[in-house]
CSV table of C-alpha atoms in Angstrom, one decimal:
chain,number,residue,atom,x,y,z
A,1,UNK,CA,0.4,-3.5,-6.3
A,2,UNK,CA,3.7,-4.9,-7.4
A,3,UNK,CA,5.6,-6.5,-4.6
A,4,UNK,CA,7.6,-4.2,-2.4
A,5,UNK,CA,10.9,-5.6,-3.8
A,6,UNK,CA,9.9,-4.3,-7.2
A,7,UNK,CA,9.0,-0.9,-5.7
A,8,UNK,CA,12.2,-0.8,-3.8
A,9,UNK,CA,14.3,-1.8,-6.8
A,10,UNK,CA,12.8,1.1,-8.9
A,11,UNK,CA,13.5,3.5,-6.1
A,12,UNK,CA,17.0,2.1,-5.5
A,13,UNK,CA,18.1,2.6,-9.1
A,14,UNK,CA,16.6,6.1,-9.3
A,15,UNK,CA,18.5,7.3,-6.3
A,16,UNK,CA,21.6,5.2,-6.1
A,17,UNK,CA,23.8,8.1,-7.1
A,18,UNK,CA,25.7,9.7,-4.2
A,19,UNK,CA,23.9,13.0,-5.0
A,20,UNK,CA,20.8,11.5,-3.2
A,21,UNK,CA,22.6,9.9,-0.3
A,22,UNK,CA,21.3,12.3,2.4
A,23,UNK,CA,17.6,11.7,1.9
A,24,UNK,CA,17.6,8.4,0.0
A,25,UNK,CA,16.1,6.6,2.9
A,26,UNK,CA,13.1,9.0,2.9
A,27,UNK,CA,12.6,8.4,-0.8
A,28,UNK,CA,12.6,4.6,-0.2
A,29,UNK,CA,10.2,5.1,2.7
A,30,UNK,CA,7.9,7.1,0.4
A,31,UNK,CA,7.9,4.4,-2.2
A,32,UNK,CA,6.8,1.7,0.2
A,33,UNK,CA,4.5,3.9,2.3
A,34,UNK,CA,1.2,3.3,0.4
A,35,UNK,CA,1.5,-0.4,0.9
A,36,UNK,CA,2.9,-0.6,4.4
A,37,UNK,CA,0.0,1.5,5.8
A,38,UNK,CA,-2.8,-0.5,4.2
A,39,UNK,CA,-1.7,-4.0,3.3
A,40,UNK,CA,-0.8,-5.4,6.7
A,41,UNK,CA,-4.4,-4.4,7.9
A,42,UNK,CA,-5.8,-6.0,4.7
A,43,UNK,CA,-3.8,-9.2,5.1
A,44,UNK,CA,-3.9,-9.7,8.9
A,45,UNK,CA,-7.5,-8.3,9.5
A,46,UNK,CA,-9.3,-8.8,6.2
A,47,UNK,CA,-12.6,-7.8,7.9
A,48,UNK,CA,-11.2,-4.3,8.4
A,49,UNK,CA,-10.2,-4.0,4.7
A,50,UNK,CA,-13.0,-1.5,4.1
A,51,UNK,CA,-11.1,0.9,6.4
A,52,UNK,CA,-8.1,0.8,4.1
A,53,UNK,CA,-10.1,1.9,1.0
A,54,UNK,CA,-8.9,5.5,1.4
A,55,UNK,CA,-5.3,4.7,2.4
A,56,UNK,CA,-4.0,3.9,-1.1
A,57,UNK,CA,-5.4,7.0,-2.7
A,58,UNK,CA,-3.4,10.1,-3.8
A,59,UNK,CA,-5.3,12.5,-1.5
A,60,UNK,CA,-4.8,10.4,1.6
A,61,UNK,CA,-1.1,9.8,0.8
A,62,UNK,CA,-0.6,13.5,0.2
A,63,UNK,CA,-2.0,14.4,3.6
A,64,UNK,CA,0.0,11.6,5.2
A,65,UNK,CA,3.2,12.9,3.7
A,66,UNK,CA,2.4,16.3,5.1
A,67,UNK,CA,1.7,14.8,8.5
A,68,UNK,CA,5.0,12.7,8.5
A,69,UNK,CA,7.0,15.8,7.3
A,70,UNK,CA,5.8,17.6,10.4
A,71,UNK,CA,7.6,15.0,12.5
A,72,UNK,CA,11.0,16.1,11.1
A,73,UNK,CA,13.2,18.9,12.2
A,74,UNK,CA,12.3,22.2,10.5
A,75,UNK,CA,15.7,22.5,8.8
A,76,UNK,CA,15.1,19.3,6.8
A,77,UNK,CA,11.4,19.4,6.5
A,78,UNK,CA,11.3,20.7,2.9
A,79,UNK,CA,13.7,18.0,1.7
A,80,UNK,CA,11.9,15.3,3.6
A,81,UNK,CA,8.5,16.4,2.2
A,82,UNK,CA,9.8,16.5,-1.4
A,83,UNK,CA,11.5,13.1,-1.2
A,84,UNK,CA,8.5,11.5,0.4
A,85,UNK,CA,6.2,13.0,-2.3
A,86,UNK,CA,8.5,11.7,-5.0
A,87,UNK,CA,8.7,8.2,-3.4
A,88,UNK,CA,4.9,8.0,-3.2
A,89,UNK,CA,4.6,9.3,-6.7
A,90,UNK,CA,6.9,6.5,-8.0
A,91,UNK,CA,4.8,3.9,-6.2
A,92,UNK,CA,1.6,5.2,-7.7
A,93,UNK,CA,3.1,5.3,-11.2
A,94,UNK,CA,4.2,1.6,-10.9
A,95,UNK,CA,0.7,0.7,-9.6
A,96,UNK,CA,-0.9,2.6,-12.5
A,97,UNK,CA,0.8,0.2,-15.0
A,98,UNK,CA,-0.9,-2.9,-13.6
A,99,UNK,CA,-4.2,-4.5,-14.3
A,100,UNK,CA,-6.6,-6.1,-11.9
A,101,UNK,CA,-9.4,-8.6,-12.5
A,102,UNK,CA,-11.7,-6.8,-10.1
A,103,UNK,CA,-11.3,-3.4,-8.3
A,104,UNK,CA,-8.4,-1.1,-8.9
A,105,UNK,CA,-7.2,2.2,-7.6
A,106,UNK,CA,-9.4,5.2,-6.8
A,107,UNK,CA,-7.2,8.0,-8.2
A,108,UNK,CA,-9.9,10.7,-7.7
A,109,UNK,CA,-11.1,9.6,-4.3
A,110,UNK,CA,-13.1,11.1,-2.5
A,111,UNK,CA,-14.5,12.9,-5.6
A,112,UNK,CA,-15.1,9.8,-7.7
A,113,UNK,CA,-15.1,6.1,-7.3
A,114,UNK,CA,-13.9,5.5,-10.9
A,115,UNK,CA,-10.8,3.3,-11.2
A,116,UNK,CA,-8.2,3.5,-14.0
A,117,UNK,CA,-5.2,1.4,-14.9
A,118,UNK,CA,-2.9,1.2,-17.9
A,119,UNK,CA,-3.0,-2.6,-17.6
A,120,UNK,CA,0.5,-3.7,-18.7
A,121,UNK,CA,0.9,-6.6,-16.2
A,122,UNK,CA,-0.8,-8.5,-13.3
A,123,UNK,CA,0.2,-7.5,-9.8
A,124,UNK,CA,2.1,-10.8,-9.4
A,125,UNK,CA,4.0,-10.7,-12.7
A,126,UNK,CA,7.0,-8.7,-11.5
A,127,UNK,CA,7.5,-11.5,-8.9
A,128,UNK,CA,9.1,-13.6,-11.6
A,129,UNK,CA,11.8,-11.0,-11.8
A,130,UNK,CA,12.7,-11.2,-8.1
A,131,UNK,CA,16.1,-13.0,-8.8
A,132,UNK,CA,16.9,-10.4,-11.5
A,133,UNK,CA,16.2,-7.4,-9.1
A,134,UNK,CA,18.3,-9.0,-6.3
A,135,UNK,CA,21.2,-9.7,-8.7
A,136,UNK,CA,21.1,-6.2,-10.2
A,137,UNK,CA,21.2,-4.6,-6.8
A,138,UNK,CA,24.0,-6.9,-5.6
A,139,UNK,CA,26.0,-6.2,-8.8
A,140,UNK,CA,25.5,-2.5,-8.5
A,141,UNK,CA,26.6,-2.5,-4.9
A,142,UNK,CA,29.6,-4.6,-5.8
A,143,UNK,CA,30.6,-2.1,-8.5
A,144,UNK,CA,30.3,0.8,-6.1
A,145,UNK,CA,32.3,-1.1,-3.5
A,146,UNK,CA,35.1,-1.9,-5.9
A,147,UNK,CA,35.2,1.7,-7.1
A,148,UNK,CA,35.4,2.9,-3.5
A,149,UNK,CA,38.2,0.5,-2.7
A,150,UNK,CA,40.2,1.7,-5.8
A,151,UNK,CA,39.4,5.3,-4.8
A,152,UNK,CA,37.8,6.1,-8.1
B,1,UNK,CA,7.7,35.1,29.9
B,2,UNK,CA,10.3,36.3,27.4
B,3,UNK,CA,9.4,36.9,23.8
B,4,UNK,CA,11.6,34.0,22.7
B,5,UNK,CA,10.0,31.4,25.0
B,6,UNK,CA,6.5,32.7,23.9
B,7,UNK,CA,7.5,32.3,20.3
B,8,UNK,CA,8.7,28.8,20.9
B,9,UNK,CA,5.5,27.9,22.8
B,10,UNK,CA,3.4,29.4,20.0
B,11,UNK,CA,5.4,27.4,17.4
B,12,UNK,CA,4.9,24.2,19.4
B,13,UNK,CA,1.1,24.8,19.7
B,14,UNK,CA,0.9,25.6,16.0
B,15,UNK,CA,2.7,22.4,15.2
B,16,UNK,CA,0.3,20.4,17.4
B,17,UNK,CA,-2.7,22.1,15.6
B,18,UNK,CA,-1.2,21.3,12.2
B,19,UNK,CA,-0.5,17.6,13.1
B,20,UNK,CA,-4.1,17.3,14.6
B,21,UNK,CA,-5.6,18.8,11.4
B,22,UNK,CA,-3.8,16.4,9.1
B,23,UNK,CA,-4.7,13.5,11.5
B,24,UNK,CA,-8.4,14.4,11.5
B,25,UNK,CA,-8.4,14.9,7.7
B,26,UNK,CA,-7.0,11.4,7.3
B,27,UNK,CA,-9.6,9.9,9.8
B,28,UNK,CA,-12.4,11.6,7.9
B,29,UNK,CA,-11.1,10.2,4.6
B,30,UNK,CA,-10.9,6.7,6.1
B,31,UNK,CA,-14.5,6.9,7.4
B,32,UNK,CA,-15.7,8.4,4.2
B,33,UNK,CA,-14.1,5.5,2.3
B,34,UNK,CA,-15.6,3.0,4.7
B,35,UNK,CA,-19.2,4.4,4.7
B,36,UNK,CA,-19.5,5.4,1.1
B,37,UNK,CA,-17.6,2.6,-0.7
B,38,UNK,CA,-20.2,1.7,-3.4
B,39,UNK,CA,-19.2,-2.0,-3.9
B,40,UNK,CA,-21.6,-4.8,-2.9
B,41,UNK,CA,-19.7,-7.3,-0.8
B,42,UNK,CA,-20.4,-11.0,-0.4
B,43,UNK,CA,-21.2,-10.4,3.3
B,44,UNK,CA,-23.9,-7.8,2.4
B,45,UNK,CA,-25.4,-10.4,0.0
B,46,UNK,CA,-25.4,-13.1,2.6
B,47,UNK,CA,-26.9,-10.8,5.2
B,48,UNK,CA,-29.7,-9.7,2.9
B,49,UNK,CA,-30.1,-12.4,0.2
B,50,UNK,CA,-33.5,-11.2,-1.1
B,51,UNK,CA,-32.3,-7.7,-1.7
B,52,UNK,CA,-29.2,-8.7,-3.6
B,53,UNK,CA,-30.6,-11.6,-5.6
B,54,UNK,CA,-29.3,-11.4,-9.2
B,55,UNK,CA,-26.7,-8.8,-8.4
B,56,UNK,CA,-23.4,-9.0,-10.1
B,57,UNK,CA,-20.6,-8.6,-7.6
B,58,UNK,CA,-16.8,-8.4,-7.8
B,59,UNK,CA,-15.1,-10.0,-4.8
B,60,UNK,CA,-11.5,-10.2,-4.0
B,61,UNK,CA,-10.7,-9.5,-0.4
B,62,UNK,CA,-8.8,-12.5,1.0
B,63,UNK,CA,-10.8,-15.1,-0.8
B,64,UNK,CA,-9.4,-18.6,-1.0
B,65,UNK,CA,-10.6,-21.7,-2.8
B,66,UNK,CA,-11.9,-24.3,-0.3
B,67,UNK,CA,-12.9,-27.4,-2.3
B,68,UNK,CA,-13.2,-28.2,-6.0
B,69,UNK,CA,-16.3,-30.0,-7.4
B,70,UNK,CA,-17.2,-31.1,-10.9
B,71,UNK,CA,-19.7,-28.3,-11.4
B,72,UNK,CA,-17.7,-25.6,-9.6
B,73,UNK,CA,-16.0,-25.0,-6.3
B,74,UNK,CA,-16.4,-23.5,-2.9
B,75,UNK,CA,-14.8,-20.3,-1.6
B,76,UNK,CA,-13.9,-19.2,1.9
B,77,UNK,CA,-14.1,-15.5,3.0
B,78,UNK,CA,-14.3,-14.3,6.6
B,79,UNK,CA,-15.4,-17.7,7.8
B,80,UNK,CA,-18.2,-18.0,5.2
B,81,UNK,CA,-18.0,-21.0,2.8
B,82,UNK,CA,-20.0,-20.3,-0.4
B,83,UNK,CA,-20.6,-22.5,-3.4
B,84,UNK,CA,-19.6,-21.1,-6.8
B,85,UNK,CA,-21.1,-22.8,-9.9
B,86,UNK,CA,-19.1,-22.5,-13.1
B,87,UNK,CA,-16.1,-23.9,-14.9
B,88,UNK,CA,-12.7,-23.1,-13.5
B,89,UNK,CA,-9.3,-24.3,-14.6
B,90,UNK,CA,-5.9,-24.5,-12.9
B,91,UNK,CA,-7.6,-23.9,-9.5
B,92,UNK,CA,-6.4,-25.7,-6.4
B,93,UNK,CA,-7.7,-25.6,-2.8
B,94,UNK,CA,-5.9,-22.8,-0.9
B,95,UNK,CA,-5.4,-20.6,-4.0
B,96,UNK,CA,-6.2,-16.9,-3.6
B,97,UNK,CA,-8.7,-15.7,-6.2
B,98,UNK,CA,-10.7,-12.7,-7.3
B,99,UNK,CA,-14.2,-13.3,-8.8
B,100,UNK,CA,-16.8,-11.7,-10.8
B,101,UNK,CA,-20.1,-13.5,-10.0
B,102,UNK,CA,-23.9,-13.2,-9.8
B,103,UNK,CA,-25.4,-13.7,-6.4
B,104,UNK,CA,-28.4,-16.0,-6.0
B,105,UNK,CA,-30.7,-15.7,-3.0
B,106,UNK,CA,-30.4,-19.3,-2.1
B,107,UNK,CA,-26.8,-18.8,-1.2
B,108,UNK,CA,-24.8,-19.7,-4.3
B,109,UNK,CA,-22.8,-17.7,-6.8
B,110,UNK,CA,-22.8,-18.0,-10.6
B,111,UNK,CA,-19.2,-17.6,-12.0
B,112,UNK,CA,-18.7,-15.0,-14.7
B,113,UNK,CA,-14.9,-14.6,-14.6
B,114,UNK,CA,-12.1,-15.2,-12.2
B,115,UNK,CA,-8.3,-14.6,-11.7
B,116,UNK,CA,-6.1,-16.9,-9.6
B,117,UNK,CA,-3.3,-15.1,-7.7
B,118,UNK,CA,-1.0,-18.1,-7.5
B,119,UNK,CA,2.0,-16.3,-6.0
B,120,UNK,CA,0.2,-14.2,-3.5
B,121,UNK,CA,1.9,-15.8,-0.5
B,122,UNK,CA,5.3,-15.5,-2.1
B,123,UNK,CA,4.5,-11.9,-2.9
B,124,UNK,CA,3.8,-11.1,0.8
B,125,UNK,CA,7.0,-12.9,1.9
B,126,UNK,CA,9.1,-11.1,-0.7
B,127,UNK,CA,7.6,-7.8,0.4
B,128,UNK,CA,8.6,-8.1,4.1
B,129,UNK,CA,12.4,-7.9,3.5
B,130,UNK,CA,12.4,-4.5,1.7
B,131,UNK,CA,10.0,-3.1,4.2
B,132,UNK,CA,12.3,-4.0,7.1
B,133,UNK,CA,15.4,-2.8,5.1
B,134,UNK,CA,13.8,0.6,4.4
B,135,UNK,CA,12.8,1.1,8.1
B,136,UNK,CA,16.4,0.2,9.1
B,137,UNK,CA,17.9,2.6,6.6
B,138,UNK,CA,15.5,5.3,7.8
B,139,UNK,CA,16.4,4.8,11.4
B,140,UNK,CA,20.1,4.7,10.4
B,141,UNK,CA,19.8,8.1,8.8
B,142,UNK,CA,17.4,9.8,11.3
B,143,UNK,CA,17.0,9.6,15.1
B,144,UNK,CA,13.9,10.6,17.0
B,145,UNK,CA,14.2,13.2,19.7
B,146,UNK,CA,11.4,12.4,22.1
B,147,UNK,CA,11.8,15.6,24.0
B,148,UNK,CA,11.1,17.8,21.0
B,149,UNK,CA,9.1,15.1,19.2
B,150,UNK,CA,11.1,15.4,15.9
B,151,UNK,CA,13.2,13.2,13.7
B,152,UNK,CA,16.7,14.6,13.3
B,153,UNK,CA,19.5,13.7,11.0
B,154,UNK,CA,22.2,11.5,12.4
B,155,UNK,CA,25.7,12.9,11.8
């Protein structure tokens, strides 16, 4: 996985427009969801890593999104579900671009254990861009703030 | 009981059934993943050395370099320290690594290939902030009504 800052930055720039304001947080949540449900277990309790095998797969995440959507008020359920799905999809697309030395992602779990990746970069490569991501977000927020102050 | 109350109760029961169904489906997937994951782990090899002698294994779950030697290095995983024979460059004790190795029944590994994840600790640290930020933004936009067990938009 790329780091969560990279995932967040991608989600941020896709939904920074005010048109997405209402459900932007749900989209962000979707984009970090695959990692926040599995990686803490993997890192803090590595012996339990085998229990997280399913958690980063499209089928599991699809069901998890449906489960989480059920926790929202019925009037906003449809929007929440769509934004969650889109967020998760963005996460998986970024993960698909990576390469791993061993292992990979089980896109067709539980039907197949085959892994596939496009292999453009190592998981830790985007870390080098951390200052760039932070600067871009701060600059964008600065521009929006100035525009708001000027009433544009 | 009025029709309206009955419909509300039915709706609540239906919602509980839906939530339980999703929850059970996720549990089944987790246990399927755990029980049918086809990879051979280092732990399996160490528990049954005769059975896995000569097997090529890919290992990467929280493995760190323990010590470096002239002919190889030792790795640490889940409290096990195992010798790996083979040439490795740019490796330092404490580095997170993934390995492709051949297991030998007398308890050592023959190195085929490896990758050092030099920035893994930084990556974890960098990932914490956006996770906290997103949870904050989510709770800023939605509040949880414990009575009805639903998230609602804050206005």
